[in-house]
Tab-separated table of C-alpha atoms in Angstrom:
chain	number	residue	atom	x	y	z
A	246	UNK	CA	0.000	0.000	0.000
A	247	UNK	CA	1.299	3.584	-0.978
A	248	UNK	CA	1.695	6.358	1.695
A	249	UNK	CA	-1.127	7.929	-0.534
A	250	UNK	CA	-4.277	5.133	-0.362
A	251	UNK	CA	-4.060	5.329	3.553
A	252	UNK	CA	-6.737	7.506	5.426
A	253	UNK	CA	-5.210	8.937	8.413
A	254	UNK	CA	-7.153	7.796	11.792
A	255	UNK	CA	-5.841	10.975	12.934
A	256	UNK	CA	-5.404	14.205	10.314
A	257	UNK	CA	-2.929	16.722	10.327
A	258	UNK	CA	-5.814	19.584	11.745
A	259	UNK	CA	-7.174	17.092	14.467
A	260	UNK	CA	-6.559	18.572	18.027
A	261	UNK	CA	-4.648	15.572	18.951
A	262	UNK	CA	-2.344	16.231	16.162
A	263	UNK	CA	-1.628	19.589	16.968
A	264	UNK	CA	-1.372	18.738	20.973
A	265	UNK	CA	1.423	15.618	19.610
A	266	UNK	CA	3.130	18.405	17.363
A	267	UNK	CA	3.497	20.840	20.322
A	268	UNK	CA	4.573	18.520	22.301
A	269	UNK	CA	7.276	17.069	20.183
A	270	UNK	CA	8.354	20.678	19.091
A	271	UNK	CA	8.653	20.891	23.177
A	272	UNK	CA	10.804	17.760	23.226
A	273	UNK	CA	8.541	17.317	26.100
A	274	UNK	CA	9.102	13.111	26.629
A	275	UNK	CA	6.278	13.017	29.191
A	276	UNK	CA	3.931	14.495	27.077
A	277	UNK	CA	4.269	12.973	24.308
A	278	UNK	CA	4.261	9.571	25.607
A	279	UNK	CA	1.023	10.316	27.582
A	280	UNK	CA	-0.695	11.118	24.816
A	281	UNK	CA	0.717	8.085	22.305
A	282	UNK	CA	-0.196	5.621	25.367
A	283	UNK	CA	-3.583	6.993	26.714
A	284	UNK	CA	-5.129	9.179	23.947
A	285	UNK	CA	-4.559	7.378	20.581
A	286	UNK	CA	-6.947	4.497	19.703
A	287	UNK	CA	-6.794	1.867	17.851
A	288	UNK	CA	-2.667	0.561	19.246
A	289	UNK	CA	-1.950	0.720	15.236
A	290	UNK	CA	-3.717	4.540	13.978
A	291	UNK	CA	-2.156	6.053	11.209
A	292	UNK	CA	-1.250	9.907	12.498
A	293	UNK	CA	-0.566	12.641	9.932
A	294	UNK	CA	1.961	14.435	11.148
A	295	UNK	CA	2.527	16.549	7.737
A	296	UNK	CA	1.160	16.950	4.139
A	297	UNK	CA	2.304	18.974	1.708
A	298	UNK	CA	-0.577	18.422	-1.014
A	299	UNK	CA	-0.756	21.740	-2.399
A	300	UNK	CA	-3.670	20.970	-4.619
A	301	UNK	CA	-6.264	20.854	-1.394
A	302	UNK	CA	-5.131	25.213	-0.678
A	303	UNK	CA	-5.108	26.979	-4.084
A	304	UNK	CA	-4.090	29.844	-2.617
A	305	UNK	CA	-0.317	28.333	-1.137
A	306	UNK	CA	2.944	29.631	-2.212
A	307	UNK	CA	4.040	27.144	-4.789
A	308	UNK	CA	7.633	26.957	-4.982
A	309	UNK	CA	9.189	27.584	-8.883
A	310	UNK	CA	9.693	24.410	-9.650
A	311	UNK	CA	6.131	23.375	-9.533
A	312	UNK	CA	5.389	25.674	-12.318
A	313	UNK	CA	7.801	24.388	-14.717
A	314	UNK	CA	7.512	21.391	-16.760
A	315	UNK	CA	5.008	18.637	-16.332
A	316	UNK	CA	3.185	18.555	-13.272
A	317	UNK	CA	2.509	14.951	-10.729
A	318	UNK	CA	-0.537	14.526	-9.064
A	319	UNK	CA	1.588	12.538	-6.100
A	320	UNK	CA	2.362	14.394	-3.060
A	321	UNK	CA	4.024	13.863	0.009
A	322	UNK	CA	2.878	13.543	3.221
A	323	UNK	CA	4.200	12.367	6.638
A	324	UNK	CA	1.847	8.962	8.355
A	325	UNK	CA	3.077	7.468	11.374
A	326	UNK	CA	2.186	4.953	13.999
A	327	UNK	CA	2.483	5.341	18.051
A	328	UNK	CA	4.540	3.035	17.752
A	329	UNK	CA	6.980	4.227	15.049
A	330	UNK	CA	6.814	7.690	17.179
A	331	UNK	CA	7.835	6.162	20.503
A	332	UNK	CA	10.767	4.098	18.837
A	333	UNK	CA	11.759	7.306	17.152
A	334	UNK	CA	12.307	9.221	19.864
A	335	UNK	CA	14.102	6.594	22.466
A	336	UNK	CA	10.567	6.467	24.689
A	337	UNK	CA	11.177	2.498	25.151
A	338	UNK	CA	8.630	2.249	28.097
A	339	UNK	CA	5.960	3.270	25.686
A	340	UNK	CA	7.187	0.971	22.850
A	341	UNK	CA	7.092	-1.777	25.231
A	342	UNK	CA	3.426	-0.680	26.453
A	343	UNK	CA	2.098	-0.177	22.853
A	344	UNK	CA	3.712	-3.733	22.077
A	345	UNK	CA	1.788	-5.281	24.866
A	346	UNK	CA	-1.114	-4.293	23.330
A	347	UNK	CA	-1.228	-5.836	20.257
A	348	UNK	CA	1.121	-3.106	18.104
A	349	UNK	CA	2.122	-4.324	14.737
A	350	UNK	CA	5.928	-3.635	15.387
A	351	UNK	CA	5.644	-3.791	11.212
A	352	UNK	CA	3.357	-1.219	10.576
A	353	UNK	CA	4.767	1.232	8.431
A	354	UNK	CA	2.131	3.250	7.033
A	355	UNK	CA	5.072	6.258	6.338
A	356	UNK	CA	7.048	3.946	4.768
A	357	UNK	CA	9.281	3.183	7.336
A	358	UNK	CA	8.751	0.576	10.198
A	359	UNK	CA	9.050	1.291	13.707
A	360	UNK	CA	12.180	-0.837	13.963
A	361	UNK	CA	13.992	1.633	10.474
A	362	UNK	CA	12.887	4.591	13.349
A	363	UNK	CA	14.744	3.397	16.208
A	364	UNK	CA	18.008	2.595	13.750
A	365	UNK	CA	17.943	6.228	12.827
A	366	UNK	CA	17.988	7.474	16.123
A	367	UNK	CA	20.044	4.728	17.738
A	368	UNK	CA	17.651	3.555	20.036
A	369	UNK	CA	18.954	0.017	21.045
A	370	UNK	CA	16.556	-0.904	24.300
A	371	UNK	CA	13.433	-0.072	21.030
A	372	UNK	CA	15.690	-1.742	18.757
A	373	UNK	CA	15.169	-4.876	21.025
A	374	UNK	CA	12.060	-4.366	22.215
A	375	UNK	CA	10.591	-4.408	18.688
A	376	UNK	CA	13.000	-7.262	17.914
A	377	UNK	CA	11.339	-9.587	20.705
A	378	UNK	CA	8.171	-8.925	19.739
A	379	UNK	CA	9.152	-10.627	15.872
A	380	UNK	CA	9.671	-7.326	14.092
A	381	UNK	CA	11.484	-8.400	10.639
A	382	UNK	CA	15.217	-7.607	10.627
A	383	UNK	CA	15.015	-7.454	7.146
A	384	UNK	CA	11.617	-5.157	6.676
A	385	UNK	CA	12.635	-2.712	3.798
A	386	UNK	CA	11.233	0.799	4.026
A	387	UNK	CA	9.268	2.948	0.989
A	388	UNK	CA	13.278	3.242	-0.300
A	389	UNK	CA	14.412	-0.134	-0.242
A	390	UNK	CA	16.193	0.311	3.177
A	391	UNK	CA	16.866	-2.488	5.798
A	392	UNK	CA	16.823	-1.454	9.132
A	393	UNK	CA	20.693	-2.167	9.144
A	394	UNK	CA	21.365	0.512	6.379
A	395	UNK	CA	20.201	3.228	8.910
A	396	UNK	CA	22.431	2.462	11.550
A	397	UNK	CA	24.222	5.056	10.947
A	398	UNK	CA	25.368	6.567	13.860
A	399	UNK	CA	28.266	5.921	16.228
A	400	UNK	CA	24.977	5.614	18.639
A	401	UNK	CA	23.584	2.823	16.602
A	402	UNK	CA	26.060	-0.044	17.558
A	403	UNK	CA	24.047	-1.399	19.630
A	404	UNK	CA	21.001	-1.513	17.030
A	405	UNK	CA	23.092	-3.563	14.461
A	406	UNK	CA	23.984	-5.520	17.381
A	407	UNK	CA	20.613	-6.717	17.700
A	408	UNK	CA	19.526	-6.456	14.337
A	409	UNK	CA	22.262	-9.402	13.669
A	410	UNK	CA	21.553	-11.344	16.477
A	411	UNK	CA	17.889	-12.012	15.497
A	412	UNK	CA	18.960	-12.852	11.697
A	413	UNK	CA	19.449	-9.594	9.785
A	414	UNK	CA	21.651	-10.139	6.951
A	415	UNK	CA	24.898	-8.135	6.452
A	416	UNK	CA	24.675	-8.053	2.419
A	417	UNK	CA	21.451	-7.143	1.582
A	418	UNK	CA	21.971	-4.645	-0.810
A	419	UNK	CA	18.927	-1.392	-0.608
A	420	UNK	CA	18.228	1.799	-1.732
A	421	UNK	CA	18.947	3.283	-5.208
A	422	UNK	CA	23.004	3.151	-4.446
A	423	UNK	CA	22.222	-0.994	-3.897
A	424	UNK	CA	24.780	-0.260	-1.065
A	425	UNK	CA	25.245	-3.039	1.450
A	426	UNK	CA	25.774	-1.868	5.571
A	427	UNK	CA	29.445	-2.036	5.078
A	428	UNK	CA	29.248	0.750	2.430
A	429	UNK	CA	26.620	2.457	4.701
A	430	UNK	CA	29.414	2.044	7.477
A	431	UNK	CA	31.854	3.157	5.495
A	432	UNK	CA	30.301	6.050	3.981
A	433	UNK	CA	29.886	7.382	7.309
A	434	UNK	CA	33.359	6.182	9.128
A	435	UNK	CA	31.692	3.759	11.605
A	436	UNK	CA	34.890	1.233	12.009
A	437	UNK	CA	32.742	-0.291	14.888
A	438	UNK	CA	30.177	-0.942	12.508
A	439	UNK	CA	32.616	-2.431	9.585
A	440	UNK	CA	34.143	-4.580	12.567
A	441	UNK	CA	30.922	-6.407	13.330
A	442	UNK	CA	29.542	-6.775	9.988
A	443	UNK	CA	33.028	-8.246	8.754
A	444	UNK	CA	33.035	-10.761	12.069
A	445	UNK	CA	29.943	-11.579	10.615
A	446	UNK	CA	30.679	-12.620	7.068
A	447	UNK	CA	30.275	-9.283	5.089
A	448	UNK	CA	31.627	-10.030	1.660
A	449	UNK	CA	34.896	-6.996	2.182
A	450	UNK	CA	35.110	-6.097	-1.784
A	451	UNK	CA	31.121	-5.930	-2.548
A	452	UNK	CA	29.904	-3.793	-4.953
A	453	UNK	CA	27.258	-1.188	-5.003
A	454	UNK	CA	25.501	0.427	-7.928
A	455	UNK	CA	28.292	2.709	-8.652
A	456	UNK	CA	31.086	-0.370	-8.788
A	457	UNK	CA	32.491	1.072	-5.435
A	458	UNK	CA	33.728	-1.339	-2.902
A	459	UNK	CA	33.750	-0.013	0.953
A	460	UNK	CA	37.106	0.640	0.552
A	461	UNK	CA	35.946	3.187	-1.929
A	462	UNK	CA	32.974	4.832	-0.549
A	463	UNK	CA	35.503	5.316	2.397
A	464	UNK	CA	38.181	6.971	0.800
A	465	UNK	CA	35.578	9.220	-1.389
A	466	UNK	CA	33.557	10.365	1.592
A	467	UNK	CA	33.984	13.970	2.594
A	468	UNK	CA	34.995	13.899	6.591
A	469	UNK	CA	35.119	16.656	9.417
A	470	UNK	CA	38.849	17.021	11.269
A	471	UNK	CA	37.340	14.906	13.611
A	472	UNK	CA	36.036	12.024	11.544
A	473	UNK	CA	39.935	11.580	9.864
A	474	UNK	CA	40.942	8.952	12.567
A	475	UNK	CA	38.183	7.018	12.203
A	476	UNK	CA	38.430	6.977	8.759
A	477	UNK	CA	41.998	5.936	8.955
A	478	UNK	CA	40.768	3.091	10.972
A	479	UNK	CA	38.520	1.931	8.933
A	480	UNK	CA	40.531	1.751	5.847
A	481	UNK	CA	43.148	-0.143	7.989
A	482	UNK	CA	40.251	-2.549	9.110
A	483	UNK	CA	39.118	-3.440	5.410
A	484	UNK	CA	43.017	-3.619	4.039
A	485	UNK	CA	43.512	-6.131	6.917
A	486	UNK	CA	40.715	-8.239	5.319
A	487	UNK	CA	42.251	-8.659	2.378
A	488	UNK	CA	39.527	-5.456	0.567
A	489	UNK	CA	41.750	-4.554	-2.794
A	490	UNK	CA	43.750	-1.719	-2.734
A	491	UNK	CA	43.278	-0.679	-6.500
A	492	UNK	CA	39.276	-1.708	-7.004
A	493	UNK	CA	38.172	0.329	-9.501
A	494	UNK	CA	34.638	1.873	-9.933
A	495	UNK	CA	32.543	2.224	-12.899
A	496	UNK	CA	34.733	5.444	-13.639
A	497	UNK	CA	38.049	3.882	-13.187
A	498	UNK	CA	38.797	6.007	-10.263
A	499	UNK	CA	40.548	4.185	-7.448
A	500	UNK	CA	40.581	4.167	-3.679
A	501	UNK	CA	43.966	6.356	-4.122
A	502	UNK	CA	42.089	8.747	-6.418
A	503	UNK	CA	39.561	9.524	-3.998
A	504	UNK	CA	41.598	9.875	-0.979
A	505	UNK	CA	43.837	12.306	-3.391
A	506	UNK	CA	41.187	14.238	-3.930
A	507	UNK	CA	40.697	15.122	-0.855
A	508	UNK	CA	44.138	15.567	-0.254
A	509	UNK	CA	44.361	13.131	2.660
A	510	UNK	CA	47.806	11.960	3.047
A	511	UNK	CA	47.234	9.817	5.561
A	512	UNK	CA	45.347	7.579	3.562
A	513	UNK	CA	47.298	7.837	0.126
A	514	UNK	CA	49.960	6.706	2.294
A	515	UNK	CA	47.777	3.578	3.815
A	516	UNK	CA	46.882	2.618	0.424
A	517	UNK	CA	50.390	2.712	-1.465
A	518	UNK	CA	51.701	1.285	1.162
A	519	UNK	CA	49.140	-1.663	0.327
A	520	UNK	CA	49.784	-1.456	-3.507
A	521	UNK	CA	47.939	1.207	-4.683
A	522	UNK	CA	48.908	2.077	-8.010
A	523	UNK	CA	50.385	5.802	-7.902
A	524	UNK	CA	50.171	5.712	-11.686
A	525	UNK	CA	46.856	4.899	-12.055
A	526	UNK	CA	44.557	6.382	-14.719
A	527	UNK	CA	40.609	6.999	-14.370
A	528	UNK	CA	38.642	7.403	-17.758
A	529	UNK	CA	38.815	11.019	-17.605
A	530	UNK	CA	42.769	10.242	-17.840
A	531	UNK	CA	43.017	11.981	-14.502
A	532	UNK	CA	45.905	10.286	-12.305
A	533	UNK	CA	46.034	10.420	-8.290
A	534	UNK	CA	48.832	13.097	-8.689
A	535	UNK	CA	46.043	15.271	-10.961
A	536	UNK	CA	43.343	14.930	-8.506
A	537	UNK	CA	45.506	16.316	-5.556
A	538	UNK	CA	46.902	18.907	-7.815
A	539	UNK	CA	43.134	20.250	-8.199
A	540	UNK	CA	42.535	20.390	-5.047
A	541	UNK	CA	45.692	21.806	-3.595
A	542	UNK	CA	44.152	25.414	-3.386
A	543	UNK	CA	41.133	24.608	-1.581
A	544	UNK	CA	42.538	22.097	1.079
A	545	UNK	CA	45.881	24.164	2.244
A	546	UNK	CA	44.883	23.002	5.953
A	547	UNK	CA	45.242	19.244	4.463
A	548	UNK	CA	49.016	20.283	3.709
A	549	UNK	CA	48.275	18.833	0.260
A	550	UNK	CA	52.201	18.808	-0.397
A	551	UNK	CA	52.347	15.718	1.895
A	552	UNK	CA	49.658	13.718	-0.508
A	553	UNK	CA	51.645	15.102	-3.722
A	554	UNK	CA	55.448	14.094	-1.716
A	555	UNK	CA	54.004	10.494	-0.976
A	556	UNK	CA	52.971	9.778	-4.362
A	557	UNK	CA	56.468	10.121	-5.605
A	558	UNK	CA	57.850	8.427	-3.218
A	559	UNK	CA	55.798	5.469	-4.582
A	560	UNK	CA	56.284	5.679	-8.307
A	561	UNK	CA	53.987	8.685	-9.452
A	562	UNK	CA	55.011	9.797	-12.926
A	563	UNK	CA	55.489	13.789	-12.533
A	564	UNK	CA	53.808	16.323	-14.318
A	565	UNK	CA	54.392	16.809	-18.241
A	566	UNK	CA	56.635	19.899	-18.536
A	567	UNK	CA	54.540	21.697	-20.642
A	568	UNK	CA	51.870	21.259	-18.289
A	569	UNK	CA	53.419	22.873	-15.356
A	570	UNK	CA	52.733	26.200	-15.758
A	571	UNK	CA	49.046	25.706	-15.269
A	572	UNK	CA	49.407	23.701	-12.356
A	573	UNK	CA	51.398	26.765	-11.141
A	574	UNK	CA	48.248	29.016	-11.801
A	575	UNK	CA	46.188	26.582	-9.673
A	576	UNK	CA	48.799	25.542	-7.404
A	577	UNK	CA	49.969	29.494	-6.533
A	578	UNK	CA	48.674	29.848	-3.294
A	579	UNK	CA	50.384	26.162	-2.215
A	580	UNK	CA	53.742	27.163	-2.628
A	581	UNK	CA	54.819	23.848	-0.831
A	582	UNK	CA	53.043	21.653	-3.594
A	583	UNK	CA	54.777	23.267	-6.141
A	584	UNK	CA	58.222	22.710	-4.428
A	585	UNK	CA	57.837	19.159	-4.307
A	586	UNK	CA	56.258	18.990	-8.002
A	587	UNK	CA	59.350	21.127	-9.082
A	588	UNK	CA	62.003	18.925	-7.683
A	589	UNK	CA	60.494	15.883	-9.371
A	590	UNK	CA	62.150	16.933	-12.267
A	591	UNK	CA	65.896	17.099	-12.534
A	592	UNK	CA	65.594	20.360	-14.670
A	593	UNK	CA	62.842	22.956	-15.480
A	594	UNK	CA	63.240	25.414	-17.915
A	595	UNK	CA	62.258	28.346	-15.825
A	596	UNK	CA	60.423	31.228	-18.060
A	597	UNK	CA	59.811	34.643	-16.335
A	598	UNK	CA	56.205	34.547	-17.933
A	599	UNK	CA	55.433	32.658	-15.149
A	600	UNK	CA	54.821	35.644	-13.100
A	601	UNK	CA	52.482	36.686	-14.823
A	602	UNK	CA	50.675	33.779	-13.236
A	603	UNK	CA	50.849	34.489	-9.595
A	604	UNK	CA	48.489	36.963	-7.851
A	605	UNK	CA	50.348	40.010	-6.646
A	606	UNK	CA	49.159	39.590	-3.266
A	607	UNK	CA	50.353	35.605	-3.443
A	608	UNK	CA	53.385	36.424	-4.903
A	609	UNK	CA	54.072	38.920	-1.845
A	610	UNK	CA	52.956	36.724	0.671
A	611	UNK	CA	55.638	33.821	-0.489
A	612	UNK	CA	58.141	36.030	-1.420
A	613	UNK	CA	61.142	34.133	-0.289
A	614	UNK	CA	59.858	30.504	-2.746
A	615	UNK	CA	59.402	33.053	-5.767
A	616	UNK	CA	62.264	34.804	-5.604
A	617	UNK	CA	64.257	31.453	-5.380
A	618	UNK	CA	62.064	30.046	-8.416
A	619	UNK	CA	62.798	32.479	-10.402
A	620	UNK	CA	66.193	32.937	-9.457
A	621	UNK	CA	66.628	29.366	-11.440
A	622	UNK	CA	65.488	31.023	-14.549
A	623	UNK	CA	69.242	31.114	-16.494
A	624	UNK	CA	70.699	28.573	-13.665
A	625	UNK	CA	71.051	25.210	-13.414
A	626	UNK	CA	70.178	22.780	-10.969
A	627	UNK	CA	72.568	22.250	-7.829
A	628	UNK	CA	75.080	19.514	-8.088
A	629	UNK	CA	72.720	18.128	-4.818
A	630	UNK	CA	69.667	18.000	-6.434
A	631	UNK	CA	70.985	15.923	-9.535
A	632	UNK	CA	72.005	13.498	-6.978
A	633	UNK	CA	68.823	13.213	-5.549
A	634	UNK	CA	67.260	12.787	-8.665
A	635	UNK	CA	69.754	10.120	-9.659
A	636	UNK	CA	69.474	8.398	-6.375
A	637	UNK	CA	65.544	8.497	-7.199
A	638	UNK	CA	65.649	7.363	-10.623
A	639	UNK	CA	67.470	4.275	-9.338
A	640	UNK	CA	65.502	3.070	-6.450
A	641	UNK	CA	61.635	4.182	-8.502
A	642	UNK	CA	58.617	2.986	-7.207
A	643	UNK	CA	60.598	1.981	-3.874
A	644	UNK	CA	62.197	5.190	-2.907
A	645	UNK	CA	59.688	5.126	0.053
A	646	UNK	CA	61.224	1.661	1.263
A	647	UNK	CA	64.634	2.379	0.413
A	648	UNK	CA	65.903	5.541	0.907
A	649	UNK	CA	65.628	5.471	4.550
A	650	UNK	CA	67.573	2.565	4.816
A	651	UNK	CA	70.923	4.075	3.418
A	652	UNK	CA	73.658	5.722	5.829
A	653	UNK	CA	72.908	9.282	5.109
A	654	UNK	CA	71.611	11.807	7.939
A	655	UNK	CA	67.954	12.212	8.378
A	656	UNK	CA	68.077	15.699	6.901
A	657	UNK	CA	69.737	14.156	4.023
A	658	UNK	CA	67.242	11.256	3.452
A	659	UNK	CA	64.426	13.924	4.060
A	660	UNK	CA	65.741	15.696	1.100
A	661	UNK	CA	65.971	12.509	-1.389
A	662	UNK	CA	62.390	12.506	-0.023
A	663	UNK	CA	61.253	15.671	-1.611
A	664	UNK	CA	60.844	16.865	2.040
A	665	UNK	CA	59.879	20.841	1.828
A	666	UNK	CA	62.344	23.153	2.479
A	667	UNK	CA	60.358	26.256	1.833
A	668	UNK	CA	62.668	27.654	-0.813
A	669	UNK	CA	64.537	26.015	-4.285
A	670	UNK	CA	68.453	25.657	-4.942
């Protein structure tokens, strides 16, 4: 049955509705579950707690996009269930009063069950409540969605704890993105999650709809400061598992170009050091090294030079030379990046063009890594640098491994490494 064919026991102008609105604007607990447990008959009424069906007030704002192009006579609307209320908001003492009366803990007349409610909000005493009472682990919601795919909270352990225990399975795929819960984990940096659904047989290198693995969605998801150790964690969890370094998705890109373009060094640095492919080539013909070189500007705080410095260290082919002064127009305000691009090369014709390239106020504020880049423009390359670039020539894709292991002083092995030094010789 639709959300549309059901008639609501209780409409969205009924005084109950408005009294169950107030209260949950209030956040008032008490209220609200007063009125779900005392006030509401049948166990199972549908409640309308919104509707948006414009057609019913000709006279309501419509918003531009209605006007355009062909209209739908569907309309969306929000039905609930006590039940799927109580579970929503953590009031387990109702959930298990409602229950005791005969609630279906299936009913889902909004689309989504009462058991998909208490996943969201990472209610585990509902969670089990609702599990006890024979709610389906598996129900899927209007979208497709298991209750497991909306655990997705660090507060929703416990829910996929018990979703597991009574026989939810860990690769049902759902939704439009046919992701399975590890992608859902990994798309929001829950290692805990990951943890549990791989201890429970969750195939590590499944595919969604896009041809990501979790590995993927990981590495592609956008994260807060915060969220970066988990994340790191994570990645570390599925590598362990054997999840492949280098899957590819239905563009080509790979784990590495992902975490590249979001400059996380960190993670480019997990992955090569698991065999990622610094090389690698999406079907835009974009490699790691080009992703992190568009982002460079916008992600300074990232210290993008440290994503652009490991990928040479593990085999990255640099920059055509005719190419590099456009990544100097994008690069400008990350002097650092361009440091470590420029001494990837064992000479660069210098051309003072270039400056007409560089903001004014950019060139003013590095002053000190101009001047020295431009400085090179009728010189050659220090004796030191050749070296480096000989010693990196030889060792290749395993400068990373090797370098520190010879009997030079950290500074020096730092500078075979393409460490920064803030200005060129």
């Amino acid at each position: 049955m639709s959300n549309s064919d059901y008639l609501p026991d209780y409409p969205l102008n009924s005084d109950l509705v408005k009294r169950l609105k107030s209260a949950l604007d209030a956040k008032d607990e008490e209220r609200v579950g007063d009125l779900i447990c005392t006030e509401v008959t049948p166990v199972d009424a549908v409640i309308e707690l919104a509707n948006d069906d414009w057609m019913k007030d000709p006279s309501a704002q419509l918003p531009p996009g209605m006007l355009l192009g062909l209209w739908t006579l569907e309309y969306k609307r929000e039905l609930t269930t006590p039940l799927c209320i109580a579970a929503a908001h953590g009031h387990a003492a109702c959930v298990r009063y409602l229950l005791g009366r005969g609630a279906d803990p299936d009913a889902s007349p909004g689309g989504r069950g009462a058991l998909h409610e208490a996943c969201l909000g990472g209610h585990t005493a509902c969670a089990r409540l609702l599990l006890q009472h024979r709610a389906d682990p598996d129900l899927l919601s209007a979208e497709g969605l298991a209750p497991l795919h909306l655990c997705r909270t660090v507060a929703s352990l416990g829910c996929a704890q018990a979703l597991l225990e009574h026989g939810a399975s860990v690769q049902r795929v759902g939704g439009k993105g046919r992701d399975t819960p590890l992608h859902v984990a990994a798309q929001r940096g829950l290692d805990e999650h990951a943890r549990l659904y791989l201890d429970r047989g969750a195939y590590v290198d499944a595919r969604n709809g896009c041809g990501e693995t979790a590995l993927s969605v990981a590495c592609g998801a956008a994260r807060r400061p915060d969220e970066h150790g988990r994340c790191l964690r994570l990645c570390a969890l599925l590598l362990r598992h054997g999840a492949e370094a280098d899957a590819r998705d239905e563009d080509e890109r790979s784990p590495l170009h992902k975490a590249c373009g979001h400059a996380s060094h960190s993670l480019a640095r997990l992955l090569l050091r698991h065999g990622a492919d610094a090389g690698a080539l999406d079907y835009g013909g974009a490699s790691p090294l080009a992703r992190v070189l568009q982002t460079a500007a916008c992600a300074l705080q990232a210290a993008p030079q440290r994503t652009v410095q490991a990928l040479f260290n593990h085999g990255s082919p640099t920059v055509w030379p005719d190419a590099f002064p456009k990544v100097l127009k994008t690069c400008a305000s990350a002097p650092a990046v361009l440091e470590v691009l420029f001494n990837s090369y064992p000479q660069l014709c210098v051309s003072e063009s270039w400056k007409e390239l560089i903001p004014e106020e950019v060139f003013q504020m590095h002053k000190p890594f101009y001047q020295s880049l431009f400085a090179l423009a009728h010189t050659p390359r220090c004796l030191q640098h050749l070296c480096r670039c000989a010693l990196r020539r030889l060792f290749g894709k395993r400068c990373f491994d090797l370098i520190p292991l010879l009997p030079l002083p950290k500074p020096l092995q730092n500078y075979v490494l393409l460490e920064p030094q803030g200005v060129l010789h």
